[in-house]
Every structure is written in C-alpha cells, then in structure tokens.
Amino acid sequence: MKKKLVKLMAMAVASVMSIAVLAGCGGSKGGDTLVMGTNAAFPPFEFTTSEGLVGEFDGIDIAIANNIAASMGKTLTVEDMEFDGLIASVKTGKVDLVVAGMTATEERAQSVDFSDTYFVASQVMLVAPENEDITKAEDLKNDKNVGVVLGYTGDSIVTDTLGVAEEKITRANRAIDIVQDVKNGKLDAVVVDSATGKALAEKNGLKVVEDPTVFDTEEYAIAVKKGNTELLKQINKVLADMKESGEIDALAEKYN
C-alpha cells in the first residue's frame, strides 16, 4: 500500500512538471504564438490600417516583432492597449514582449528587462503653422496649453523638467487625438517623439519645432519580463541581424 502511494505521488509530480515545462516553452497564448503588447496609435512604429502586416496592425515595430516571432517558429499576435499599462502587462505575463517605441529608462528597467536598442529618437513640439510664439521648449511655460501622451517621455519632460502648470497640461492615451486639438486651436502645442511627431505633422499640416537643448536623444528597446533571458537572447539576435543587414533602416524609410 505504501509503495503504491509513493508511486502515485511520483506520477502526480511528474505530470505537474510536464505541464510546467510545456507552459514555459510557449507564449502567453500558447506554444505557437508570440504575444506582443503595444499602443497602436504611434505611427510610423505601430498603427492600424485596413490591410496591416499582422491583421489590422502595421508599422516598424510590428515588422520587427513579426521577424522575432518567425525566427522562433511562432505566429505573432498583437494586443493593443494604453501605453501606460504595457509594463504591467509584460510583468504579469499577459504579453510576452512590449514593442511600442518604448524608451529604455532606468526607472522602467527596474520592472522589466530591455533588449539592445534599435532606434534613436528625441522629443519635438507640434504647433500650428502660423504659430511664432513657440520656438523653444521654455516657451511652453508662458501660459501655453500643452498636450502630451500619458506615460510617454514628453509627459515627463513637460511635467517635471519644464514644470508646466498642471492645469495647462492635457494628457491623452493617443498622440493622434491631441494632435487634432492643436489643429482646432484647443492646444498650443503637443510634445511627442520625433518620428511620430514628424509623421503626424505632415499628415495634419502642422509645424515641427525642435529644441535639442532640452529634448535629449533617447533610445527605443523591447521589454520582456524580468528573468526571461531565453526570449531576450533571441530578440537581440534578430535585432543584430536586422541592423547588420540594414533592414531596420529600410523599415524606417519605408514607413516614414
């Protein structure tokens, strides 16, 4: 009886271990799927369109993530969510990786592991074409109504670095929405990442104002759950191959 009980317990433990191994090999939605978290309102990196690269989703980051998935023999699935919730989603395992034009900062690195960087950007201001009052970042403090995307670098700079009055700041979940507020005169300026800002300015007839004295360069990287070294190693390999082949530069040119 005792031998039989021990045997049954051993079988149960082996079964649990097998399930754990299978779960560890797969993505958040199964072994054949790699789940990408993003905020798909950040052209040219991620946006929605009628015929995207992955379903309705397209852009530089979608193409990069699709290459990563293909290198692993997996199918890419895109989870579109608010930018402010992306770190939590990868921490809890809702998504396998975050590819969202995300700047690798020391603060974020306390919660996630970052890949090698793949794009260098900065912040710019978008204003109406006739606006001559805003020529540098400091001008935003002169009773200007400023729009930012919640959780983006621009939000931090406007709030902390420049110290714009809180009642003068409008925060939104998508850059596309607050750019419209500049067009219709509700906002004097929007602060957003350079590549996205230039794309939205061209599409909406706005002017781009740069100020390198305040807006430092920043580097985008891919975020994974802390300790997921196997996935991080594969991501870095794909990024290195794409950099060496010039594919990332080609994507930037294509989508811009």
XYZ file of C-alpha atoms in Angstrom, residues 95-248:
154
model
C 2.019 39.616 -23.171
C 5.423 38.114 -23.970
C 7.129 41.315 -25.054
C 6.416 45.023 -25.426
C 7.380 46.649 -28.721
C 5.958 50.156 -28.666
C 8.574 52.773 -29.403
C 9.418 52.468 -25.718
C 12.401 54.378 -24.384
C 14.699 52.263 -22.234
C 14.921 54.194 -18.967
C 16.451 53.290 -15.617
C 13.056 53.577 -13.960
C 11.413 51.129 -16.379
C 14.414 48.789 -16.161
C 13.546 48.234 -12.506
C 10.369 46.463 -13.647
C 11.367 44.786 -16.932
C 14.435 43.643 -18.851
C 15.279 45.580 -22.014
C 16.754 44.346 -25.258
C 19.533 46.076 -27.138
C 18.316 49.388 -28.536
C 17.137 49.645 -32.127
C 16.134 53.281 -32.744
C 17.297 56.714 -31.580
C 14.726 59.490 -31.223
C 14.039 62.702 -29.325
C 11.030 64.845 -28.479
C 9.599 67.580 -30.709
C 6.781 70.115 -30.417
C 3.932 70.280 -32.922
C 2.293 73.685 -33.349
C 0.001 75.406 -35.834
C 1.865 76.529 -38.986
C 1.278 80.215 -38.186
C 2.454 79.902 -34.568
C 5.507 82.104 -33.910
C 5.226 82.172 -30.099
C 6.765 78.741 -29.554
C 10.319 78.490 -30.856
C 11.913 76.643 -27.921
C 10.808 74.347 -25.125
C 10.888 77.064 -22.457
C 8.128 78.893 -24.341
C 5.685 76.181 -23.244
C 5.780 77.647 -19.743
C 4.431 81.000 -20.954
C 0.743 80.320 -20.312
C 0.533 77.717 -23.113
C -1.864 74.801 -23.267
C 0.253 71.713 -23.900
C -0.743 68.193 -24.885
C 1.192 65.030 -24.052
C 0.622 61.282 -24.236
C 0.140 59.701 -20.814
C 3.278 57.844 -19.749
C 5.419 58.973 -22.687
C 8.737 60.770 -22.297
C 7.054 64.024 -23.365
C 4.753 63.787 -20.358
C 7.729 63.542 -18.017
C 9.612 66.426 -19.664
C 6.645 68.799 -19.727
C 5.650 67.957 -16.161
C 8.983 67.538 -14.382
C 11.736 69.130 -16.466
C 9.850 72.185 -17.700
C 7.431 72.409 -14.792
C 4.438 73.440 -16.896
C 1.448 74.175 -14.645
C -0.722 71.099 -14.214
C -3.892 72.897 -15.286
C -2.195 73.730 -18.591
C -1.405 70.094 -19.439
C -3.787 67.855 -21.368
C -2.984 64.134 -21.270
C -4.351 61.625 -23.745
C -3.794 57.950 -24.484
C -3.052 58.553 -28.166
C -0.948 61.181 -29.899
C -3.393 61.216 -32.801
C -6.150 62.605 -30.565
C -4.242 65.531 -29.080
C -2.764 66.473 -32.453
C -6.322 67.179 -33.542
C -6.611 69.579 -30.607
C -3.701 71.599 -31.998
C -5.411 71.731 -35.382
C -8.661 73.015 -33.926
C -6.959 75.536 -31.611
C -7.715 73.864 -28.276
C -4.000 73.339 -27.613
C -0.989 75.485 -28.403
C 1.408 72.565 -28.758
C 1.859 68.820 -28.412
C 5.137 67.252 -27.257
C 5.734 63.826 -28.797
C 8.507 61.542 -30.069
C 10.270 62.896 -33.142
C 9.499 60.229 -35.754
C 5.836 60.089 -34.798
C 5.633 63.867 -34.489
C 7.029 64.446 -37.967
C 4.674 61.870 -39.478
C 1.628 63.400 -37.763
C 2.719 66.945 -38.601
C 2.967 66.132 -42.295
C -0.420 64.422 -42.285
C -2.158 67.238 -40.393
C -0.438 70.332 -41.787
C 1.332 71.272 -38.552
C 4.785 72.698 -37.870
C 7.559 70.817 -36.090
C 9.643 72.741 -33.547
C 12.820 71.140 -32.193
C 14.902 72.071 -29.165
C 17.935 69.805 -28.621
C 18.966 71.840 -25.564
C 16.002 70.391 -23.654
C 14.966 67.347 -25.666
C 17.833 64.868 -25.384
C 18.116 61.824 -27.595
C 16.552 58.623 -26.299
C 16.779 55.011 -27.403
C 13.947 52.569 -28.060
C 14.191 48.971 -26.874
C 11.973 45.911 -26.473
C 10.777 44.972 -22.973
C 10.340 41.448 -21.604
C 9.511 40.030 -18.204
C 12.470 40.138 -15.819
C 14.475 36.936 -15.989
C 13.202 35.859 -19.424
C 16.744 35.505 -20.721
C 15.900 32.981 -23.433
C 13.470 35.318 -25.180
C 15.760 38.315 -24.646
C 18.658 36.464 -26.282
C 16.536 35.648 -29.335
C 15.279 39.234 -29.608
C 18.825 40.599 -29.511
C 19.932 38.136 -32.186
C 17.140 39.229 -34.515
C 17.811 42.918 -33.843
C 21.533 42.436 -34.538
C 20.780 40.658 -37.824
C 18.308 43.367 -38.881
C 20.780 46.132 -38.051
C 23.623 44.444 -39.900
C 21.511 43.794 -42.995
C 20.145 47.351 -43.000
C 16.584 46.096 -42.612
C 15.711 48.417 -39.733
